[in-house]
XYZ file of C-alpha atoms in Angstrom:
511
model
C 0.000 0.000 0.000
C 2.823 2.551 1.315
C 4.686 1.301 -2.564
C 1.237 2.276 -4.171
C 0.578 5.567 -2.275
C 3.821 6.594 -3.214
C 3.517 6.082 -6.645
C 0.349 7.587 -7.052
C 1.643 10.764 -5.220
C 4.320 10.743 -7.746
C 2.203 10.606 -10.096
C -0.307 13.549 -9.090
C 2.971 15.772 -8.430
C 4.045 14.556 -12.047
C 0.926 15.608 -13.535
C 0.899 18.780 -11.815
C 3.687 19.702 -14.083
C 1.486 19.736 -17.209
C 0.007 23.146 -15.531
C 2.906 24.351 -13.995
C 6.379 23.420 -15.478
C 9.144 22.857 -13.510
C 6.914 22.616 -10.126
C 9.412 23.124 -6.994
C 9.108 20.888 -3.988
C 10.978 22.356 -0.782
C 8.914 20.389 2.005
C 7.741 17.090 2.836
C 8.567 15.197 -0.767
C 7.586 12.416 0.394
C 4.424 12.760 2.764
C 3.816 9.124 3.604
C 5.619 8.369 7.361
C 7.428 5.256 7.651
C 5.904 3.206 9.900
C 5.966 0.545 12.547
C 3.991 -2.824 11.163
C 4.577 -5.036 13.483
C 8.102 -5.882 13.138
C 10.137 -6.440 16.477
C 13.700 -7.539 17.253
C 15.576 -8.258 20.013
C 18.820 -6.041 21.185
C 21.756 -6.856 23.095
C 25.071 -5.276 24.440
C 28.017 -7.460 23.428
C 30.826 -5.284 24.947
C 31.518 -1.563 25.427
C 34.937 -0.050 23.907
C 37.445 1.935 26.245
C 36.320 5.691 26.982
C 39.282 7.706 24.535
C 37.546 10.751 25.097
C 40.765 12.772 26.675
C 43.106 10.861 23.885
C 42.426 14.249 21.790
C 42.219 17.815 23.257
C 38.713 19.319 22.804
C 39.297 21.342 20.423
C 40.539 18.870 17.997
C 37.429 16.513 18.635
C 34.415 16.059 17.503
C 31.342 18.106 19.827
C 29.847 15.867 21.468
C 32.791 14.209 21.598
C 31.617 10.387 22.485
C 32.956 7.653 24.755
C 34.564 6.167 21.447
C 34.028 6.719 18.138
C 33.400 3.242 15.946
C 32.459 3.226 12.667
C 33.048 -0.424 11.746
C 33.260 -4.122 13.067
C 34.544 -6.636 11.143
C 35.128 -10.432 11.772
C 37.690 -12.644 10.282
C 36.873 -16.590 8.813
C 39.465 -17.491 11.444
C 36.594 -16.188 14.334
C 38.679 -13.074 15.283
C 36.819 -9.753 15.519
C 37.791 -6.439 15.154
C 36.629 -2.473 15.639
C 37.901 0.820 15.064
C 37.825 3.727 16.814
C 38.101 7.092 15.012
C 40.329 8.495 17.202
C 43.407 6.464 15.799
C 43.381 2.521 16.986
C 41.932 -0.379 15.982
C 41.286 -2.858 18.231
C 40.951 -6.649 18.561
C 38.068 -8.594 20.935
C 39.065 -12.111 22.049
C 36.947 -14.340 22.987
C 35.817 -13.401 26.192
C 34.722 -9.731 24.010
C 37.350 -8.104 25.946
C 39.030 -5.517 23.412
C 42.909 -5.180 23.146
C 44.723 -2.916 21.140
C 45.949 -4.843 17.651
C 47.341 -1.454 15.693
C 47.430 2.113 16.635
C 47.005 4.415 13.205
C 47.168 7.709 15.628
C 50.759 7.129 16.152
C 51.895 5.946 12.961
C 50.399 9.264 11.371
C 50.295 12.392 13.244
C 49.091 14.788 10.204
C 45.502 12.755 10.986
C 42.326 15.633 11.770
C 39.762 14.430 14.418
C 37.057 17.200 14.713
C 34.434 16.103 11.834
C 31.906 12.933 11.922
C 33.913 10.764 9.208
C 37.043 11.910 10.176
C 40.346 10.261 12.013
C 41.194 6.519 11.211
C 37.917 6.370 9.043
C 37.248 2.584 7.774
C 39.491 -0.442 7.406
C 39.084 -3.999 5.858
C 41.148 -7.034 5.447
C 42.348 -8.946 2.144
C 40.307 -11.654 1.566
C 43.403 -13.971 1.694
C 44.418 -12.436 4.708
C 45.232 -15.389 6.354
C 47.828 -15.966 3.976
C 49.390 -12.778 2.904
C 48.859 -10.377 5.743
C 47.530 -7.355 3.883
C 44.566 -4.872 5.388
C 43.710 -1.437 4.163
C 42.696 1.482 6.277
C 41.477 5.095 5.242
C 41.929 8.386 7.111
C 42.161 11.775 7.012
C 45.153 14.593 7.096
C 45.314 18.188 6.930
C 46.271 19.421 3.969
C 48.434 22.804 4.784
C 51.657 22.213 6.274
C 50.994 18.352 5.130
C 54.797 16.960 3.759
C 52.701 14.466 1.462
C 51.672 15.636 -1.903
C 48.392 13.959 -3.190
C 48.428 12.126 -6.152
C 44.893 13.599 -7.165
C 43.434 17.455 -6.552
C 39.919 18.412 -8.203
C 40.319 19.914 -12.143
C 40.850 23.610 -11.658
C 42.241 23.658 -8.469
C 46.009 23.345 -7.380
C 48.441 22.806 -4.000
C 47.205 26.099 -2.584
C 43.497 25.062 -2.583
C 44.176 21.801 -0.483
C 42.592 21.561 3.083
C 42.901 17.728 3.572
C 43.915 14.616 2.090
C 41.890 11.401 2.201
C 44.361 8.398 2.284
C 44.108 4.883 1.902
C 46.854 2.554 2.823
C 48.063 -1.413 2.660
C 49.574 -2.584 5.842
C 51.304 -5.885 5.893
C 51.277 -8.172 8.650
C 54.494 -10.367 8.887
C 52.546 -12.757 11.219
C 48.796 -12.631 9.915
C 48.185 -14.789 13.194
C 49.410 -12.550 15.364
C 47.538 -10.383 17.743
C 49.255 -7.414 17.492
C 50.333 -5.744 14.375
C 53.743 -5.643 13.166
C 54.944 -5.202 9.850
C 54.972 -3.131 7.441
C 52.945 0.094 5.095
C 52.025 1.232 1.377
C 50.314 4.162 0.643
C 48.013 3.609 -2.211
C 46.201 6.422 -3.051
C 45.966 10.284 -1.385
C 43.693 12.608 -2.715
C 42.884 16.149 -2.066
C 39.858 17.912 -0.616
C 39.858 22.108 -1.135
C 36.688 23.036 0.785
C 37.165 24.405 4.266
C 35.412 21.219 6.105
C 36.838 17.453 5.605
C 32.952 17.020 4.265
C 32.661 13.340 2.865
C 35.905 12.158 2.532
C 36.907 9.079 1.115
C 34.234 6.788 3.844
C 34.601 3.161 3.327
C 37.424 0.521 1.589
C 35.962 -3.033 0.795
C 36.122 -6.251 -1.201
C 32.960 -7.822 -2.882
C 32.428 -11.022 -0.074
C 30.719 -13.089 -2.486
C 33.467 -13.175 -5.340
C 35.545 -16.587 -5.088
C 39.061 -17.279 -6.894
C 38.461 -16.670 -10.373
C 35.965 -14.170 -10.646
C 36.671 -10.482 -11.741
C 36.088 -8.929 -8.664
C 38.194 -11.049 -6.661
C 40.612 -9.078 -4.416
C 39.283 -5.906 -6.427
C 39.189 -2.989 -3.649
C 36.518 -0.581 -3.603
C 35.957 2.915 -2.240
C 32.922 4.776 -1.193
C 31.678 7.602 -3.368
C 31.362 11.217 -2.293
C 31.249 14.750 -3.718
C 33.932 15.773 -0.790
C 32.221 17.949 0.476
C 31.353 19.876 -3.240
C 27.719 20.464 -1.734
C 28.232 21.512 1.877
C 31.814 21.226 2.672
C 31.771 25.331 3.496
C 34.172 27.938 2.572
C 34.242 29.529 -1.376
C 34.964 26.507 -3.137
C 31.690 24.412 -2.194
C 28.256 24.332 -3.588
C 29.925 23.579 -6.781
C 27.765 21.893 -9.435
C 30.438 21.986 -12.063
C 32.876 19.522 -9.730
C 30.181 16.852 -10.252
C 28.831 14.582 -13.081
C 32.711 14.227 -14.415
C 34.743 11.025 -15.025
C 37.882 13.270 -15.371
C 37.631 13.465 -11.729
C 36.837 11.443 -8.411
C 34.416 13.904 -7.261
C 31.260 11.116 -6.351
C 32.719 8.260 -7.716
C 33.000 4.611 -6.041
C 36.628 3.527 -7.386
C 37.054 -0.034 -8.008
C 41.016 -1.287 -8.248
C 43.526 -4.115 -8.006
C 45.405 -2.967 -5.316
C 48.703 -4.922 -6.383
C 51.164 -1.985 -7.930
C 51.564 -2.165 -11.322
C 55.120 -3.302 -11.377
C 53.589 -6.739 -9.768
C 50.373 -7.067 -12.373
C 51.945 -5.741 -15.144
C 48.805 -3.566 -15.713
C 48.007 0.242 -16.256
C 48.672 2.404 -13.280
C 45.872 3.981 -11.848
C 46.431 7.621 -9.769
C 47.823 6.158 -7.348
C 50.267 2.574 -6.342
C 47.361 0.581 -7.628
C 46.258 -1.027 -10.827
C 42.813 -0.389 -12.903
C 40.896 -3.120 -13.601
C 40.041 -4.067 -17.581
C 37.164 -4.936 -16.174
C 35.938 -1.561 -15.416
C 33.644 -0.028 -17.662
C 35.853 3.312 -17.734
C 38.974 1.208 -18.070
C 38.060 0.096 -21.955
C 35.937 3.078 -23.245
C 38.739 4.223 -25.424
C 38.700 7.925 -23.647
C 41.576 8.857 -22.726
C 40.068 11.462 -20.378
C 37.713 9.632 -18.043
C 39.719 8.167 -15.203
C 39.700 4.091 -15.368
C 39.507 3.751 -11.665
C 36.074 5.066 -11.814
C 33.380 1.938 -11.313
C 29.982 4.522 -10.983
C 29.180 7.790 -10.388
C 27.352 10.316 -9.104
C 26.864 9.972 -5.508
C 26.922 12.731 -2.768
C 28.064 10.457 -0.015
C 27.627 6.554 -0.360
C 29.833 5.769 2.176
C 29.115 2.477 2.564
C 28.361 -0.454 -0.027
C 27.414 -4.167 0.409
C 26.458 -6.793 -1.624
C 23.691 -9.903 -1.467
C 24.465 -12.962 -1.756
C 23.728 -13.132 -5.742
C 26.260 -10.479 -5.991
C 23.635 -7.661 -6.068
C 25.807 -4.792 -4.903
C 24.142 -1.997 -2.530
C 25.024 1.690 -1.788
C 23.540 3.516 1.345
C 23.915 7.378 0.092
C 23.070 10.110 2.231
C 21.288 12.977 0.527
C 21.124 16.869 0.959
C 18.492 18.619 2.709
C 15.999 16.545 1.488
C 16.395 12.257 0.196
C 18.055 9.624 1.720
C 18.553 6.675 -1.018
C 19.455 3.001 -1.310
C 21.524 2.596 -4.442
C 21.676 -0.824 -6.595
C 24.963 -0.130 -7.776
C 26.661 -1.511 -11.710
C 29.757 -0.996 -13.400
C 29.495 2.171 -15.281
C 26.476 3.968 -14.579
C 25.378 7.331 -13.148
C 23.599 8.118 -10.288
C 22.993 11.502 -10.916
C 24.235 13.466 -7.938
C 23.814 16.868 -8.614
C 21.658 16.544 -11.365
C 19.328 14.508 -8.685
C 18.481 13.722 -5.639
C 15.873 10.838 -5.025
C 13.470 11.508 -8.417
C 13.989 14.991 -8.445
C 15.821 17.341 -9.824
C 18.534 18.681 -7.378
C 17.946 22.593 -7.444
C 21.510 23.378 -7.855
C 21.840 22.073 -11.321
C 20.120 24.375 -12.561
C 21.288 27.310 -10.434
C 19.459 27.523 -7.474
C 19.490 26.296 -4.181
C 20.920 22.591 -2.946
C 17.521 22.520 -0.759
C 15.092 23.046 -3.747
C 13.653 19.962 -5.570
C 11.779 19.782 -8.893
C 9.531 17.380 -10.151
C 11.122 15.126 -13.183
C 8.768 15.185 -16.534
C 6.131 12.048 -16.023
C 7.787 10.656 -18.986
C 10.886 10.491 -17.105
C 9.413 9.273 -13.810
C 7.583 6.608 -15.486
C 10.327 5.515 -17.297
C 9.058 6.079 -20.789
C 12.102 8.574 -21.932
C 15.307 7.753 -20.147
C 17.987 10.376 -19.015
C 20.805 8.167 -18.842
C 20.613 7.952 -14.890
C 20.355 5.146 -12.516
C 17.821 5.902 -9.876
C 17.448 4.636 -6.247
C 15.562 1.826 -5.124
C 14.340 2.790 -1.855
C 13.664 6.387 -0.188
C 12.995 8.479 2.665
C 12.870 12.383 3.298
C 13.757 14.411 6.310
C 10.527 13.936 8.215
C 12.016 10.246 8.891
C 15.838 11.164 9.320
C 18.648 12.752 8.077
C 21.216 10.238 7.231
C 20.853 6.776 5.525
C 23.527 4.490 7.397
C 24.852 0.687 5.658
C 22.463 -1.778 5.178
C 22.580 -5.396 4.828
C 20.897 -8.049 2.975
C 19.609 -10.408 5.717
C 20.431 -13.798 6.066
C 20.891 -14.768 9.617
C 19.228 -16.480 12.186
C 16.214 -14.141 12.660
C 13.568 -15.582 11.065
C 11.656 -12.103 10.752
C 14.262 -10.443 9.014
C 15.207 -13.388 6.484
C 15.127 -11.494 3.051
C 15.004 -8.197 3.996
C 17.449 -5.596 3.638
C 18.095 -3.664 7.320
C 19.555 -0.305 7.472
C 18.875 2.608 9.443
C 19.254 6.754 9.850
C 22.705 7.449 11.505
C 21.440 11.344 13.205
C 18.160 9.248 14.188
C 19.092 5.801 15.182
C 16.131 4.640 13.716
C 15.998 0.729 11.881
C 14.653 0.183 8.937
C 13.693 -2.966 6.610
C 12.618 -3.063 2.934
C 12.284 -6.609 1.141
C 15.323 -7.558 -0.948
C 13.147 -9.006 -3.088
C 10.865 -5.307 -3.586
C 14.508 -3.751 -3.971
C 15.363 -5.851 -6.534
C 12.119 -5.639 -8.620
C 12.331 -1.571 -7.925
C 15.887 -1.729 -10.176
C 13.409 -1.731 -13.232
C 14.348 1.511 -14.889
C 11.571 3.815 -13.489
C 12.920 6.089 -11.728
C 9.278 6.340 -9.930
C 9.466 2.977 -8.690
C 10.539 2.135 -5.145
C 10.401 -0.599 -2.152
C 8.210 0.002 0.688
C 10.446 0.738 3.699
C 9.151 0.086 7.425
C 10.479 0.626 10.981
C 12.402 -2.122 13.427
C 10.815 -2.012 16.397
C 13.966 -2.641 18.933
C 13.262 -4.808 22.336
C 15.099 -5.405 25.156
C 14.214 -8.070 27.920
C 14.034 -6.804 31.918
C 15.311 -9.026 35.181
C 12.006 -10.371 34.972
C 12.116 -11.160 30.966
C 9.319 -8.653 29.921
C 9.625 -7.001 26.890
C 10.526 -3.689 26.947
C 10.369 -1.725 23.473
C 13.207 0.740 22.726
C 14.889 3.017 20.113
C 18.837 3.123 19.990
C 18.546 6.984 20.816
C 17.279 5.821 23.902
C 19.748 2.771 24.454
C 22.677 5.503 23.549
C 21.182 7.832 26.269
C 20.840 5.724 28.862
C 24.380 4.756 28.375
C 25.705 8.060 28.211
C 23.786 8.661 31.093
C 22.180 12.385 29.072
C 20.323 13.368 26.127
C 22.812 13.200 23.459
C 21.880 15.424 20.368
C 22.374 12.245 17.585
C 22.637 8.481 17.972
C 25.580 8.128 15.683
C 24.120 4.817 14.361
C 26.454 2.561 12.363
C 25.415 -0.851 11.186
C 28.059 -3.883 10.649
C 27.490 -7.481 9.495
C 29.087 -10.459 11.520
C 31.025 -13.293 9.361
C 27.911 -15.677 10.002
C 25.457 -12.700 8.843
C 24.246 -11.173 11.710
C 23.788 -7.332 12.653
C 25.803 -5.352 15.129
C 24.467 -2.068 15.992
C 27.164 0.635 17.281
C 27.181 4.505 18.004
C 29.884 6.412 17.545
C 28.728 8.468 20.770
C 28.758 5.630 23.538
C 31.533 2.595 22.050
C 29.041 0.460 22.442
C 28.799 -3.049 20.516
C 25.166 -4.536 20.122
C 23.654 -7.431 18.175
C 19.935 -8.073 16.768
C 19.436 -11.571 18.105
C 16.734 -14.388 17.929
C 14.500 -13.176 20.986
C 16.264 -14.810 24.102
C 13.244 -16.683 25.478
C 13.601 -18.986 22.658
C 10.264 -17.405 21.376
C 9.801 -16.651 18.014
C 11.119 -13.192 16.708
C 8.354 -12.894 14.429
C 6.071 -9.988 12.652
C 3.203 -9.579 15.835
C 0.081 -8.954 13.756
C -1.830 -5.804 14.673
């Protein structure tokens, strides 16, 4: 029904055009809340990280500054587990979820900036033959003035003078992959410039494709999140820039895809920085000696975080402007229109006004009938709901409930949301118009005497925090057996959606 309403609002927006061209939408796009159905789920603390809120002096954190900042868990095949924390060290839990320190990034590179949500030691993720040849990757952030390091990439137009930050990825190899605490040694594989005055969507996310095998293409293929570095909202004169967008000269809101062997190993072309493009890449073999091959899609403002099903459908959680939050289904070599849109409308800012203004497509765009050249999202929401999409996952765990559903949430919000894979799936159809139903999570927690006891994570984070605390800071993560940790980057706290713990069915309670 919530599918249907939407499309029929679309619709009478759409044909609202044929009297008045070019209608603008500034409020409420989408005026259908999301809802709770029905749907509950169990929570649980696993294990709280150490406080590292005096590690940095105020005024180079983050305000509020949070008991520790994570951003990502990741498990190994082997059964290890590991967690960052923004302020500069990854950590390792052992078996008894106690966390030790495994590497600390702070130390090993003191240019790093702390004071912006996706800032510090940003993201990491391990090789997928790890276990055999020790290498992990890690992105963070640097100042730019001052900075010894040149980047290998600045935006077109803009030169050493402009630079603010630089967004770095680097290999680290383990001698002893076994080991619990890192030694070895580092490469730096790419570093690339930002030149507005706020590190605004840097570089978010590194990751391999978990369902390629030996063999495939994508195997050991390293990808990037996409972002418009701050080109929107990043502050200072050289933001709000339309022009830095919808280019394959640049990286400006692409999701790279690359071999990250040099080329002197491969014997391939060298990309901008120690790495190797892919053939594979649709940008790679266009015969253009202008677009960058490193380039695997485009136009995002901030997908900083990517998954992929387990039939190698590959997702994109990318958080929108003033007004759309989108899930992305995300191919080699197409567009997904940032500036030119934002959800099904036209961003304002393309055509010269305001990032915050929306216009309603044509109706023979919306439904599909003339194409643009764009790939459109799958699934939506608008500010009445939240303000930033976090990851999401493709759900194949334990809880029956959730089986086949994709679960991601609103980062500012803490909200949980669910869409079926399947509706995703059918919504990649090539009308822009048409997208998967999206409902709420209802979160539960169990009291000494086993009642239920519904919750939000804003609430959770609170009570931890032990005050109101102005945004949840929701991440999601994905366990090595697929289930769902929930953390917040305000209290270092580690949860998990489990199977209810009475041994009950975690099932949708009908209303």
């Amino acid at each position: 029904m919530r599918k249907l309403l939407r499309h029929l609002n679309a619709l009478l927006i759409a044909m609202g055009t044929v009297a008045i061209v070019g209608a603008q939408t500034t409020t409420n796009p989408i005026p259908a809340p999301i809802t709770k159905r029905g749907l509950q789920v169990e929570i649980k603390d696993l294990l709280r990280l150490p406080d590292t809120r005096k590690m940095r002096p105020a005024d180079q954190d983050v305000a509020p500054s949070g008991w520790a900042r994570i951003s990502y868990v990741r498990d190994l095949p082997d059964g290890r587990r590991f967690v960052n924390d923004q302020r500069g060290l990854l950590y390792l839990i052992d078996s008894n979820n106690q966390p030790q320190v495994y590497a600390n990034a702070a130390a090993v590179f003191p240019n790093m900036v702390y004071n912006r949500l996706e800032s510090g030691f940003i993201a990491f993720a391990f090789h997928p033959e790890f276990a055999r040849n020790g290498l992990f990757y890690t992105v963070h952030a640097e100042r730019g003035p001052g900075n010894p390091r040149t980047p290998d990439f600045i935006p077109p137009g803009f030169a050493d003078k402009d630079v603010t930050y630089h967004n770095i990825i680097t290999e680290w190899h383990a001698t002893n992959p076994a080991a619990n605490t890192f030694a070895g040694t580092r490469r730096e594989l790419l570093r690339e410039a930002h030149v507005v005055a706020n590190l605004t969507h840097p570089l978010g996310s590194a990751e391999f494709n978990p369902i390629a095998k030996p063999g495939d293409a994508d195997y050991g293929l390293l990808y990037t999140s996409g972002s418009d570095h701050g080109f929107s909202n990043g502050g200072g004169p050289n933001s709000n820039t339309a022009s830095q967008t919808q280019r394959l000269d640049s990286i400006m809101t692409a999701i790279l895809r690359f071999d990250p062997r040099p080329p002197k190993v491969t014997g391939g072309t060298k990309g901008l920085g120690d790495y190797t493009v892919p053939i594979a890449n649709k940008f790679a073999s266009d015969g253009d000696p202008k677009t960058l091959g490193e380039i695997y899609a485009y136009g995002f403002r901030n997908a900083h975080r990517l998954s992929w099903d387990t039939d190698g459908t590959m997702f994109a959680s990318d958080i929108g402007m003033n007004q759309i939050e989108e899930i992305n289904i995300v191919r080699n070599g197409e567009n997904y229109g940032w500036m030119r849109r934002e959800g099904y409308w036209e961003n304002g800012r393309w055509r010269g006004g305001l990032l915050n203004d929306l216009f309603v497509l044509p109706q023979e765009v919306l439904s599909g009938r003339e194409k643009d050249g764009l790939t459109y999202p799958v699934a939506i929401y608008d500010h009445d709901e939240g303000s930033a999409v976090t990851a999401g996952f493709a759900y194949r765990g334990r809880i029956a409930a959730l089986r086949g559903k994709f679960v991601f949430g609103d980062i500012q919000n803490g909200r949980v949301f669910a869409a079926e894979v399947a509706e995703l799936k059918k919504a990649d159809d090539g009308v822009p118009q048409t997208v998967a139903a999206i409902e709420e999570i209802q979160l539960y927690v169990r009291d000494a005497n086993g009642n239920r006891m519904g919750v939000s994570m804003r609430e959770l984070v609170d009570r931890t925090m032990g005050a109101s605390i102005a945004r949840a800071d929701l991440h999601i993560s994905e366990t090595r057996d697929g289930e769902l940790l929930l953390t917040s980057r305000q209290d270092g706290t580690i949860r998990m959606l489990v199977a209810d713990s009475t041994g009950a069915p975690t099932a949708r309670v009908q209303r």
